[in-house]
Short mmCIF file of C-alpha atoms and ligand atoms in Angstrom, two decimals:
data_model
loop_
_atom_site.label_atom_id
_atom_site.label_comp_id
_atom_site.label_asym_id
_atom_site.label_seq_id
_atom_site.Cartn_x
_atom_site.Cartn_y
_atom_site.Cartn_z
CA MET A 1002 2.46 17.92 -25.81
CA ALA A 1003 3.34 14.12 -24.83
CA GLN A 1004 -0.67 12.08 -27.05
CA ASP A 1005 -1.97 10.10 -23.31
CA THR A 1006 -2.38 6.58 -24.95
CA THR A 1007 -3.63 4.69 -22.55
CA ALA A 1008 -8.05 4.50 -22.88
CA PRO A 1009 -10.97 5.56 -21.11
CA GLU A 1010 -11.76 4.20 -18.04
CA ASP A 1011 -14.92 1.86 -18.96
CA LEU A 1012 -17.73 4.08 -17.51
CA ASP A 1013 -19.35 1.27 -15.97
CA SER A 1014 -16.36 0.22 -13.97
CA PHE A 1015 -15.84 4.13 -13.46
CA ARG A 1016 -19.73 4.80 -12.29
CA LEU A 1017 -19.44 2.28 -9.34
CA ARG A 1018 -16.29 3.71 -8.32
CA ALA A 1019 -17.77 7.28 -8.28
CA ARG A 1020 -20.75 6.04 -6.59
CA THR A 1021 -18.83 4.16 -3.79
CA TRP A 1022 -16.50 7.01 -3.20
CA LEU A 1023 -18.77 9.14 -2.83
CA ALA A 1024 -21.20 7.64 -0.59
CA ASP A 1025 -17.24 7.26 1.86
CA ASN A 1026 -16.51 10.92 0.72
CA LEU A 1027 -19.54 13.67 0.58
CA PRO A 1028 -22.11 14.41 2.93
CA ARG A 1029 -25.91 14.09 1.73
CA ILE A 1030 -27.99 17.11 1.42
CA ALA A 1031 -30.40 16.85 4.02
CA GLN A 1032 -33.72 16.20 2.22
CA GLY A 1033 -35.76 19.07 1.89
CA THR A 1034 -33.36 21.10 0.79
CA ALA A 1035 -33.39 23.65 -1.66
CA ALA A 1036 -31.02 23.40 -5.09
CA MET A 1037 -30.64 26.78 -4.97
CA ASP A 1038 -30.76 27.52 -1.12
CA LEU A 1039 -27.49 25.55 -0.96
CA GLN A 1040 -25.93 27.86 -3.88
CA GLU A 1041 -27.41 30.95 -2.38
CA SER A 1042 -24.89 30.15 0.83
CA GLN A 1043 -21.71 29.19 -0.98
CA GLN A 1044 -21.87 32.10 -2.92
CA ALA A 1045 -22.45 34.62 0.27
CA ASP A 1046 -19.58 32.16 1.74
CA PRO A 1047 -17.36 29.89 -0.53
CA THR A 1048 -15.30 28.37 2.36
CA ARG A 1049 -16.93 25.15 2.28
CA ALA A 1050 -16.79 25.02 -1.14
CA ARG A 1051 -13.88 25.16 -1.83
CA GLU A 1052 -13.52 22.17 1.00
CA LEU A 1053 -15.85 20.18 -1.19
CA GLN A 1054 -14.00 21.46 -4.46
CA ARG A 1055 -11.04 20.00 -2.70
CA LYS A 1056 -11.53 16.25 -1.32
CA LEU A 1057 -13.08 15.92 -5.29
CA PHE A 1058 -9.59 16.90 -6.67
CA ASP A 1059 -8.42 14.50 -3.59
CA GLY A 1060 -10.04 11.82 -4.82
CA GLY A 1061 -9.89 11.81 -8.42
CA PHE A 1062 -12.76 13.17 -8.79
CA ALA A 1063 -12.26 17.47 -9.84
CA GLY A 1064 -11.47 18.07 -13.19
CA ILE A 1065 -13.31 15.00 -14.95
CA CYS A 1066 -13.18 15.76 -19.11
CA TYR A 1067 -9.74 18.57 -18.02
CA PRO A 1068 -6.62 17.13 -19.82
CA LYS A 1069 -4.56 15.10 -16.91
CA GLU A 1070 -1.41 17.58 -17.60
CA TYR A 1071 -3.15 20.25 -15.94
CA GLY A 1072 -4.89 18.50 -12.60
CA GLY A 1073 -7.36 16.65 -14.36
CA GLN A 1074 -8.68 13.37 -15.21
CA GLY A 1075 -8.75 12.88 -19.19
CA LEU A 1076 -12.03 11.70 -19.09
CA PRO A 1077 -14.51 12.07 -21.66
CA ARG A 1078 -18.38 13.97 -21.51
CA GLU A 1079 -20.01 10.72 -20.65
CA HIS A 1080 -18.23 10.37 -17.57
CA GLN A 1081 -18.48 13.39 -16.58
CA ARG A 1082 -22.18 12.92 -16.99
CA ALA A 1083 -22.31 9.71 -15.48
CA PHE A 1084 -20.79 11.37 -11.82
CA ASN A 1085 -23.26 13.89 -12.06
CA GLU A 1086 -25.72 11.48 -11.69
CA GLU A 1087 -24.35 9.33 -8.70
CA SER A 1088 -23.00 13.42 -7.32
CA ALA A 1089 -26.53 14.24 -7.08
CA PRO A 1090 -27.61 13.93 -3.76
CA TYR A 1091 -24.89 14.58 -1.92
CA GLU A 1092 -23.24 18.29 -1.26
CA MET A 1093 -21.19 19.46 -4.04
CA PRO A 1094 -18.63 22.88 -5.18
CA LEU A 1095 -21.70 24.00 -6.94
CA VAL A 1096 -20.12 27.53 -6.90
CA PHE A 1097 -17.30 26.80 -8.81
CA ASN A 1098 -18.77 25.75 -11.93
CA ILE A 1099 -20.38 28.99 -13.48
CA PRO A 1100 -18.28 30.86 -14.48
CA THR A 1101 -14.69 29.71 -13.04
CA LEU A 1102 -15.08 25.81 -14.28
CA SER A 1103 -17.23 26.18 -17.28
CA ILE A 1104 -15.54 28.97 -18.84
CA LEU A 1105 -12.77 31.05 -17.26
CA ALA A 1106 -11.18 27.72 -17.21
CA PRO A 1107 -11.58 26.01 -20.61
CA THR A 1108 -10.54 29.75 -21.97
CA ILE A 1109 -7.63 29.29 -19.68
CA LEU A 1110 -7.23 25.86 -21.57
CA ASP A 1111 -8.07 27.44 -24.69
CA PHE A 1112 -4.97 29.74 -24.84
CA GLY A 1113 -3.48 29.78 -21.89
CA THR A 1114 0.94 29.96 -22.52
CA GLU A 1115 1.92 26.39 -21.17
CA GLU A 1116 2.83 28.80 -18.17
CA GLN A 1117 -0.27 29.46 -17.50
CA LYS A 1118 -2.49 27.05 -17.86
CA LYS A 1119 0.09 25.01 -15.21
CA ARG A 1120 -0.19 27.83 -12.54
CA HIS A 1121 -3.52 27.90 -12.67
CA LEU A 1122 -5.65 25.28 -14.01
CA PRO A 1123 -4.65 22.54 -11.40
CA ALA A 1124 -4.92 25.17 -8.45
CA ILE A 1125 -8.94 26.05 -9.96
CA LEU A 1126 -9.32 22.05 -10.33
CA ARG A 1127 -7.61 22.20 -5.59
CA GLY A 1128 -10.74 25.05 -5.15
CA GLU A 1129 -7.80 27.08 -4.38
CA GLU A 1130 -9.01 29.72 -7.38
CA LEU A 1131 -12.21 31.77 -7.80
CA TRP A 1132 -12.56 33.33 -11.18
CA VAL A 1133 -15.19 35.65 -12.24
CA GLN A 1134 -15.81 37.89 -15.57
CA PHE A 1135 -15.26 41.09 -16.01
CA LEU A 1136 -17.07 42.01 -19.27
CA SER A 1137 -19.89 43.89 -19.53
CA GLU A 1138 -19.47 47.65 -18.81
CA PRO A 1139 -22.01 50.38 -17.33
CA THR A 1140 -22.63 51.82 -20.73
CA GLY A 1141 -23.93 48.68 -22.32
CA GLY A 1142 -23.10 44.83 -21.88
CA SER A 1143 -24.69 43.40 -25.08
CA ASP A 1144 -22.09 45.42 -27.10
CA LEU A 1145 -19.26 43.97 -25.15
CA ALA A 1146 -17.09 44.98 -28.51
CA GLY A 1147 -17.52 48.26 -27.24
CA VAL A 1148 -15.74 48.77 -24.08
CA LEU A 1149 -14.40 51.50 -23.12
CA THR A 1150 -11.88 50.49 -19.75
CA ARG A 1151 -8.59 50.53 -21.43
CA ALA A 1152 -4.93 49.52 -20.22
CA THR A 1153 -2.04 51.12 -21.63
CA ARG A 1154 1.51 49.95 -22.03
CA ASP A 1155 4.35 51.61 -19.94
CA GLY A 1156 7.43 49.24 -19.50
CA ASP A 1157 7.45 46.26 -18.11
CA VAL A 1158 3.28 46.40 -17.22
CA TRP A 1159 -0.36 47.62 -18.55
CA VAL A 1160 -1.70 49.57 -16.66
CA LEU A 1161 -6.21 49.41 -16.44
CA ASN A 1162 -8.28 52.32 -15.44
CA GLY A 1163 -11.39 52.13 -16.08
CA SER A 1164 -15.20 49.87 -14.61
CA LYS A 1165 -16.79 46.74 -15.08
CA ILE A 1166 -19.53 45.91 -14.11
CA TRP A 1167 -23.04 43.50 -13.37
CA SER A 1168 -19.59 41.24 -12.11
CA SER A 1169 -21.22 37.75 -10.32
CA GLY A 1170 -19.67 36.76 -7.28
CA ALA A 1171 -17.09 39.21 -8.37
CA PHE A 1172 -16.17 40.03 -4.94
CA ARG A 1173 -15.10 35.97 -3.22
CA SER A 1174 -13.10 35.51 -6.36
CA ASP A 1175 -9.30 35.75 -7.00
CA TYR A 1176 -9.16 36.37 -10.47
CA ALA A 1177 -10.45 37.81 -13.33
CA LEU A 1178 -10.49 37.13 -17.36
CA CYS A 1179 -11.07 41.72 -18.40
CA LEU A 1180 -11.33 42.26 -21.77
CA ALA A 1181 -10.36 46.34 -22.36
CA ARG A 1182 -9.07 48.67 -25.22
CA THR A 1183 -5.49 48.97 -25.75
CA ASP A 1184 -5.34 50.32 -29.15
CA TRP A 1185 -7.47 53.50 -29.52
CA GLU A 1186 -7.06 53.69 -33.32
CA ALA A 1187 -7.84 50.19 -34.18
CA PRO A 1188 -11.41 49.23 -35.34
CA LYS A 1189 -13.00 48.39 -32.50
CA HIS A 1190 -13.02 44.48 -32.51
CA ARG A 1191 -9.63 45.13 -33.26
CA GLY A 1192 -8.31 47.05 -30.55
CA LEU A 1193 -8.76 45.25 -26.98
CA THR A 1194 -6.66 42.15 -25.22
CA MET A 1195 -7.81 39.52 -22.45
CA PHE A 1196 -6.24 39.61 -19.95
CA ILE A 1197 -5.59 38.18 -16.19
CA VAL A 1198 -6.35 40.23 -13.62
CA LYS A 1199 -5.77 39.31 -9.62
CA ILE A 1200 -8.38 40.71 -7.40
CA HIS A 1201 -6.93 41.87 -4.69
CA GLN A 1202 -4.94 44.16 -5.33
CA PRO A 1203 -4.50 47.95 -5.17
CA GLY A 1204 -6.58 49.88 -6.92
CA ILE A 1205 -9.28 47.55 -7.80
CA GLU A 1206 -12.75 48.48 -5.56
CA ILE A 1207 -15.47 46.40 -5.98
CA GLN A 1208 -19.03 47.26 -4.81
CA GLN A 1209 -21.73 44.50 -4.61
CA ILE A 1210 -25.39 45.67 -5.77
CA MET A 1211 -27.96 44.64 -4.36
CA MET A 1212 -30.97 42.77 -6.28
CA VAL A 1213 -34.73 43.18 -6.04
CA ASN A 1214 -35.09 39.58 -5.11
CA GLY A 1215 -32.10 40.74 -1.94
CA MET A 1216 -29.19 38.72 -3.33
CA ARG A 1217 -25.74 40.62 -2.69
CA GLU A 1218 -24.41 38.28 -6.56
CA PHE A 1219 -23.67 41.30 -8.84
CA CYS A 1220 -20.89 43.57 -8.17
CA GLN A 1221 -19.60 47.03 -10.04
CA GLU A 1222 -15.44 47.40 -9.99
CA PHE A 1223 -13.76 50.51 -10.25
CA PHE A 1224 -9.51 50.47 -11.71
CA THR A 1225 -7.58 52.81 -10.60
CA ASP A 1226 -3.95 53.40 -12.28
CA VAL A 1227 -4.13 48.61 -11.80
CA HIS A 1228 -0.71 47.08 -12.50
CA LEU A 1229 -0.40 44.24 -14.55
CA PRO A 1230 2.47 42.52 -15.57
CA ALA A 1231 3.10 41.77 -18.88
CA GLU A 1232 2.77 37.94 -19.33
CA ASN A 1233 -1.30 38.09 -17.62
CA VAL A 1234 -2.82 38.84 -21.42
CA LEU A 1235 -4.33 35.65 -22.00
CA GLY A 1236 -3.94 35.48 -26.53
CA ALA A 1237 -2.32 38.05 -28.22
CA VAL A 1238 -2.49 41.93 -28.07
CA ASN A 1239 -5.26 43.67 -29.60
CA ASP A 1240 -6.09 39.69 -30.54
CA GLY A 1241 -8.38 40.23 -27.36
CA TRP A 1242 -11.90 39.63 -30.20
CA THR A 1243 -10.78 35.85 -30.84
CA VAL A 1244 -10.75 35.28 -27.16
CA ALA A 1245 -13.91 37.09 -26.08
CA SER A 1246 -15.32 35.04 -28.89
CA ARG A 1247 -14.15 31.55 -28.06
CA LEU A 1248 -15.18 32.69 -23.67
CA LEU A 1249 -18.60 33.51 -24.79
CA TYR A 1250 -18.69 30.10 -26.82
CA HIS A 1251 -18.15 28.34 -23.24
CA GLU A 1252 -20.40 30.78 -21.96
CA ARG A 1253 -23.24 29.72 -24.56
CA GLU A 1254 -22.83 26.21 -24.00
CA ALA A 1255 -22.33 26.43 -20.31
CA VAL A 1256 -25.46 28.44 -19.55
CA GLY A 1257 -27.26 26.36 -22.08
CA GLY A 1258 -26.73 23.41 -20.01
CA GLY A 1259 -24.90 21.42 -21.84
CA SER A 1260 -20.90 21.94 -20.73
CA GLN A 1261 -18.67 19.25 -19.98
CA TYR A 1262 -17.06 21.05 -17.82
CA VAL A 1263 -20.05 21.52 -15.14
CA SER A 1264 -19.87 18.91 -12.02
CA GLY A 1265 -22.60 17.90 -10.35
CA MET A 1266 -25.97 20.07 -9.80
CA SER A 1267 -26.98 18.35 -6.35
CA VAL A 1268 -30.34 17.99 -8.37
CA GLY A 1269 -32.10 15.63 -5.54
CA ALA A 1270 -31.48 19.11 -3.57
CA ARG A 1271 -34.58 19.76 -5.95
CA SER A 1272 -37.84 22.92 -4.14
CA GLY A 1273 -38.03 25.04 -3.92
CA PRO A 1274 -38.29 27.25 -6.77
CA MET A 1275 -36.97 25.06 -9.24
CA ARG A 1276 -39.65 21.92 -7.65
CA ASP A 1277 -41.41 19.53 -9.85
CA LEU A 1278 -43.80 21.63 -10.41
CA ALA A 1279 -46.17 18.76 -9.81
CA ASP A 1280 -45.38 17.71 -6.61
CA LEU A 1281 -46.16 22.10 -6.49
CA ALA A 1282 -49.78 21.25 -7.17
CA ILE A 1283 -49.67 18.41 -5.45
CA ALA A 1284 -48.84 20.77 -2.12
CA LYS A 1285 -51.90 23.74 -2.90
CA GLY A 1286 -54.30 20.83 -3.27
CA ARG A 1287 -54.36 21.96 -7.15
CA ALA A 1288 -53.55 18.55 -8.94
CA GLY A 1289 -57.27 18.50 -10.06
CA ASP A 1290 -57.48 20.95 -11.36
CA ALA A 1291 -57.37 20.66 -14.86
CA ARG A 1292 -55.89 24.11 -16.06
CA VAL A 1293 -52.83 23.48 -13.77
CA ARG A 1294 -52.46 19.80 -15.00
CA GLN A 1295 -52.28 21.32 -18.52
CA LEU A 1296 -49.24 23.93 -16.47
CA VAL A 1297 -47.08 21.26 -15.17
CA GLY A 1298 -47.72 18.94 -19.07
CA GLU A 1299 -46.30 21.98 -20.29
CA ALA A 1300 -42.94 22.53 -17.52
CA HIS A 1301 -41.75 18.81 -18.41
CA ALA A 1302 -42.19 18.84 -22.20
CA ASN A 1303 -40.35 21.83 -21.87
CA ASP A 1304 -37.98 20.16 -19.87
CA ALA A 1305 -37.94 17.61 -22.33
CA VAL A 1306 -37.25 20.08 -24.77
CA GLN A 1307 -34.81 21.95 -23.58
CA ARG A 1308 -32.62 18.28 -23.30
CA GLN A 1309 -32.75 17.28 -25.92
CA LEU A 1310 -32.03 20.34 -27.80
CA ILE A 1311 -28.88 19.87 -25.43
CA GLU A 1312 -27.80 16.52 -26.62
CA ARG A 1313 -28.61 17.76 -30.13
CA ILE A 1314 -27.15 21.45 -31.00
CA GLY A 1315 -23.93 19.83 -28.60
CA ALA A 1316 -23.17 16.58 -30.78
CA SER A 1317 -23.73 18.46 -33.70
CA ILE A 1318 -21.09 20.70 -33.19
CA ARG A 1319 -18.65 17.56 -32.18
CA LEU A 1320 -19.72 16.73 -35.16
CA GLY A 1321 -19.18 18.99 -37.38
CA VAL A 1322 -22.86 19.48 -38.22
CA LEU A 1323 -23.69 23.37 -37.17
CA PRO A 1324 -20.66 25.17 -36.90
CA PRO A 1325 -19.89 26.42 -32.73
CA PRO A 1326 -22.37 29.92 -32.66
CA ALA A 1327 -25.40 27.22 -32.98
CA GLY A 1328 -24.05 26.81 -29.14
CA ALA A 1329 -26.69 29.75 -29.17
CA ILE A 1330 -30.37 27.68 -29.83
CA PRO A 1331 -30.30 26.19 -26.26
CA ARG A 1332 -28.60 29.36 -24.79
CA LEU A 1333 -32.37 30.83 -26.70
CA TYR A 1334 -34.57 27.96 -25.28
CA GLY A 1335 -32.96 28.09 -22.29
CA GLY A 1336 -33.52 31.44 -21.44
CA MET A 1337 -37.25 31.47 -22.43
CA ASN A 1338 -38.08 28.24 -20.46
CA SER A 1339 -37.03 29.16 -17.28
CA VAL A 1340 -39.37 32.65 -17.91
CA ARG A 1341 -41.99 30.82 -17.84
CA ARG A 1342 -41.27 27.80 -15.97
CA SER A 1343 -41.04 30.76 -13.01
CA SER A 1344 -44.72 32.04 -14.62
CA ILE A 1345 -46.66 28.50 -14.76
CA GLY A 1346 -44.61 28.59 -10.97
CA LEU A 1347 -46.40 32.23 -9.81
CA ASP A 1348 -49.95 29.93 -11.91
CA ILE A 1349 -49.74 27.94 -10.11
CA ALA A 1350 -49.16 28.61 -6.31
CA GLY A 1351 -50.67 31.81 -6.93
CA ALA A 1352 -51.33 34.82 -3.90
CA ASP A 1353 -49.46 32.10 -1.83
CA ALA A 1354 -46.25 32.87 -3.94
CA VAL A 1355 -46.82 37.42 -3.46
CA ALA A 1356 -47.61 37.00 -0.11
CA TRP A 1357 -45.95 34.71 2.52
CA ALA A 1358 -45.29 34.45 5.43
CA ASP A 1359 -41.44 33.62 6.52
CA ASP A 1360 -42.29 29.42 7.16
CA ASP A 1361 -43.52 29.46 3.43
CA SER A 1362 -40.71 29.34 2.45
CA PRO A 1363 -41.14 27.20 -1.38
CA GLU A 1364 -43.13 30.16 -1.39
CA GLU A 1365 -41.24 33.30 -0.54
CA GLY A 1366 -39.14 31.22 -3.51
CA ILE A 1367 -41.22 31.43 -6.43
CA GLY A 1368 -41.74 34.82 -5.57
CA THR A 1369 -38.58 35.89 -5.53
CA PHE A 1370 -37.81 33.36 -8.23
CA PHE A 1371 -40.28 35.18 -10.63
CA VAL A 1372 -38.73 39.33 -9.74
CA MET A 1373 -35.71 38.05 -11.22
CA ARG A 1374 -36.90 35.97 -14.65
CA GLN A 1375 -36.16 38.14 -16.78
CA GLY A 1376 -31.95 37.35 -15.10
CA SER A 1377 -32.03 34.50 -17.61
CA CYS A 1378 -32.47 36.35 -20.57
CA LEU A 1379 -29.72 38.59 -19.36
CA GLY A 1380 -26.75 36.36 -18.80
CA GLY A 1381 -24.70 34.81 -20.82
CA GLY A 1382 -26.11 37.60 -23.11
CA SER A 1383 -29.17 38.70 -23.66
CA THR A 1384 -31.64 36.20 -25.94
CA GLU A 1385 -31.41 38.82 -28.03
CA MET A 1386 -28.31 38.39 -28.92
CA ALA A 1387 -28.60 34.71 -28.96
CA ARG A 1388 -31.36 35.66 -31.66
CA ASN A 1389 -28.63 37.44 -33.81
CA ILE A 1390 -26.21 35.15 -33.75
CA ILE A 1391 -28.89 32.28 -35.29
CA SER A 1392 -29.32 34.92 -37.20
CA GLU A 1393 -26.04 35.55 -39.01
CA ARG A 1394 -23.27 32.94 -38.12
CA VAL A 1395 -26.03 29.39 -38.45
CA LEU A 1396 -28.92 30.39 -40.96
CA GLY A 1397 -26.71 33.12 -42.55
CA MET A 1398 -28.82 35.91 -42.29
CA PRO A 1399 -27.13 39.20 -43.02
CA ARG A 1400 -25.98 41.68 -40.62
CA GLU A 1401 -27.11 43.50 -38.05
CA TYR A 1402 -25.77 47.51 -39.95
CA ALA A 1403 -23.89 48.92 -37.56
CA ALA A 1404 -21.94 52.53 -38.44
CA ASP A 1405 -18.46 51.12 -36.21
CA ARG A 1406 -17.90 47.86 -37.58
CA ASP A 1407 -14.44 49.25 -39.76
CA LYS A 1408 -14.03 53.18 -38.87
CA PRO A 1409 -10.85 53.35 -35.55
CA PHE A 1410 -12.83 53.23 -32.35
CA ASP A 1411 -10.86 56.48 -31.78
CA GLN A 1412 -13.67 58.74 -34.25
CA VAL A 1413 -16.88 56.40 -33.04
CA GLN A 1414 -19.21 58.68 -31.75
CA ARG A 1415 -20.35 57.54 -28.64
CA ASN A 1416 -21.99 59.91 -26.10
CA ARG A 1417 -19.20 59.50 -22.72
CA MET A 1418 -16.05 59.55 -23.79
CA PRO A 1419 -13.21 58.37 -21.24
CA SER A 1420 -10.42 60.53 -21.05
CA ARG A 1421 -7.12 58.09 -22.65
C1 FAD B 802 -27.31 36.19 -14.04
C2 FAD B 802 -26.57 37.10 -14.45
C3 FAD B 802 -25.15 37.00 -14.76
C4 FAD B 802 -23.96 37.69 -15.53
N1 FAD B 802 -23.31 37.61 -14.85
C5 FAD B 802 -21.97 38.72 -15.80
C6 FAD B 802 -20.53 38.84 -15.37
O1 FAD B 802 -20.17 37.24 -14.36
N2 FAD B 802 -19.34 39.23 -15.86
C7 FAD B 802 -20.10 40.08 -17.15
O2 FAD B 802 -19.47 41.27 -17.37
N3 FAD B 802 -21.00 40.58 -16.91
C8 FAD B 802 -22.48 39.63 -16.27
N4 FAD B 802 -23.78 39.72 -16.45
C9 FAD B 802 -23.77 40.61 -17.37
C10 FAD B 802 -24.71 40.30 -18.55
O3 FAD B 802 -23.68 39.22 -19.58
C11 FAD B 802 -25.23 41.81 -19.42
O4 FAD B 802 -26.14 42.01 -19.17
C12 FAD B 802 -25.59 41.35 -20.50
O5 FAD B 802 -24.37 40.88 -21.38
C13 FAD B 802 -26.63 42.41 -21.55
O6 FAD B 802 -26.08 43.52 -21.52
P1 FAD B 802 -26.74 45.01 -20.97
O7 FAD B 802 -27.15 44.62 -19.44
O8 FAD B 802 -25.46 46.22 -20.83
O9 FAD B 802 -28.32 44.77 -21.61
P2 FAD B 802 -28.11 46.20 -23.15
O10 FAD B 802 -27.25 45.89 -24.05
O11 FAD B 802 -27.47 47.85 -22.44
O12 FAD B 802 -29.17 45.65 -23.32
C14 FAD B 802 -30.38 45.78 -23.79
C15 FAD B 802 -31.69 45.64 -24.18
O13 FAD B 802 -31.76 46.25 -25.77
C16 FAD B 802 -31.42 44.85 -25.93
N5 FAD B 802 -30.31 44.26 -27.39
C17 FAD B 802 -28.96 46.20 -27.48
N6 FAD B 802 -28.28 46.15 -28.61
C18 FAD B 802 -29.14 45.00 -29.30
C19 FAD B 802 -29.11 44.57 -30.80
N7 FAD B 802 -28.40 44.98 -31.64
N8 FAD B 802 -30.25 44.08 -31.29
C20 FAD B 802 -31.43 43.15 -30.86
N9 FAD B 802 -31.12 43.71 -28.84
C21 FAD B 802 -30.55 44.88 -28.86
C22 FAD B 802 -30.43 44.26 -25.57
O14 FAD B 802 -30.54 42.15 -25.66
C23 FAD B 802 -31.36 44.22 -24.29
O15 FAD B 802 -32.68 43.54 -23.69
C24 FAD B 802 -24.46 39.05 -15.80
C25 FAD B 802 -25.89 39.49 -16.28
C26 FAD B 802 -26.86 38.75 -15.57
C27 FAD B 802 -28.45 38.73 -15.64
#
């Protein structure tokens, strides 16, 4: 690949160019719109987000940290951060951020063939492809190397059978990265392969799952003799664990808040459960209450720690001071902070957050966010798994015992064994 030797555009001139372009091209968010509402409406129907992503692409602001040869801008992470700051008051295609731009496209960048990269990365940056992760299964998500969904080689194609679950946004997506078992005689980490799966094709049935807060974002998929062309293998056959580990690294970065590939946050729209808790205390007439002031202070301190942690751990990984699994540290802290923040919101809003009238939307947001709070400690791998990673792969403590580690997978005892 030819090396691009041109120096990146000066940060100040890039920021100014972005500011002017955003003002001329993107709609401003209406005052008081919740970032979460914006995200939820894009999740239900991504048509608008696809159009916005196309605008970014045409304007030269899509994929700021992606290489130019795949449709990106080839700029450093500081430029993406400046763009995120400038784009805060504007409507951005947020639904593209996780997992498409920050997890799956970077994994394709790391492991894709030249053809796979040229086929998918520019299409993603143009807003034409939304992606989803087909990793977790009904029999367990934490034990990712224990997947039972299988792909069997049949001439030129692989035939996929099984089921995946908790896939965020599968119903609105175009492609997935899917981890499947391809060798049942190898130990569990060595018989897996990662596939690129076109979602809307014969043999794939998607069911949306209704969550306790009314969301229908999660899905379960059922695969019956789905045909995958041999060139859809990402990485090497039976080396899917290497690809999955890298994907999980990108996921920890994204979920922990440190990904350079996240584009825009529309933070200018903060309200609802994400609104500033000081504003909430004022709105509830509780700003003078010493306990409430303490809670607001705690939430702000927690946020400050999280921001610093993202910066420090991210920089240490990039400099090689810490190993890549250290990305589990901000991911762990982010999950815990999110749970704590939802409890603080509930404490400040009081009874208004558990029973509300239709026009009390901020209180409703706090209540529904609270019932979903554990999600932030599960998505992207649970906080318990993050603790395991930190102890084993960052601190060098002994590995957790696993009875199935080096055993051929077809000899591992489990409750349910699918037919092969
Ligand atoms: C918001 C959100 C988005 C998600 N999006 C996706 C997606 O797009 N695609 C996808 O494939 N999956 C997705 N998931 C699923 C997620 O990856 C799984 O929920 C997660 O991996 C945990 O798996 P599980 O739910 O099967 O829990 P289990 O693995 O059954 O675990 C249950 C509990 O036991 C703990 N536990 C399990 N094993 C150990 C151990 N060895 N040591 C200590 N504790 C342990 C877990 O940490 C957890 O607290 C999403 C989940 C959420 C909440």
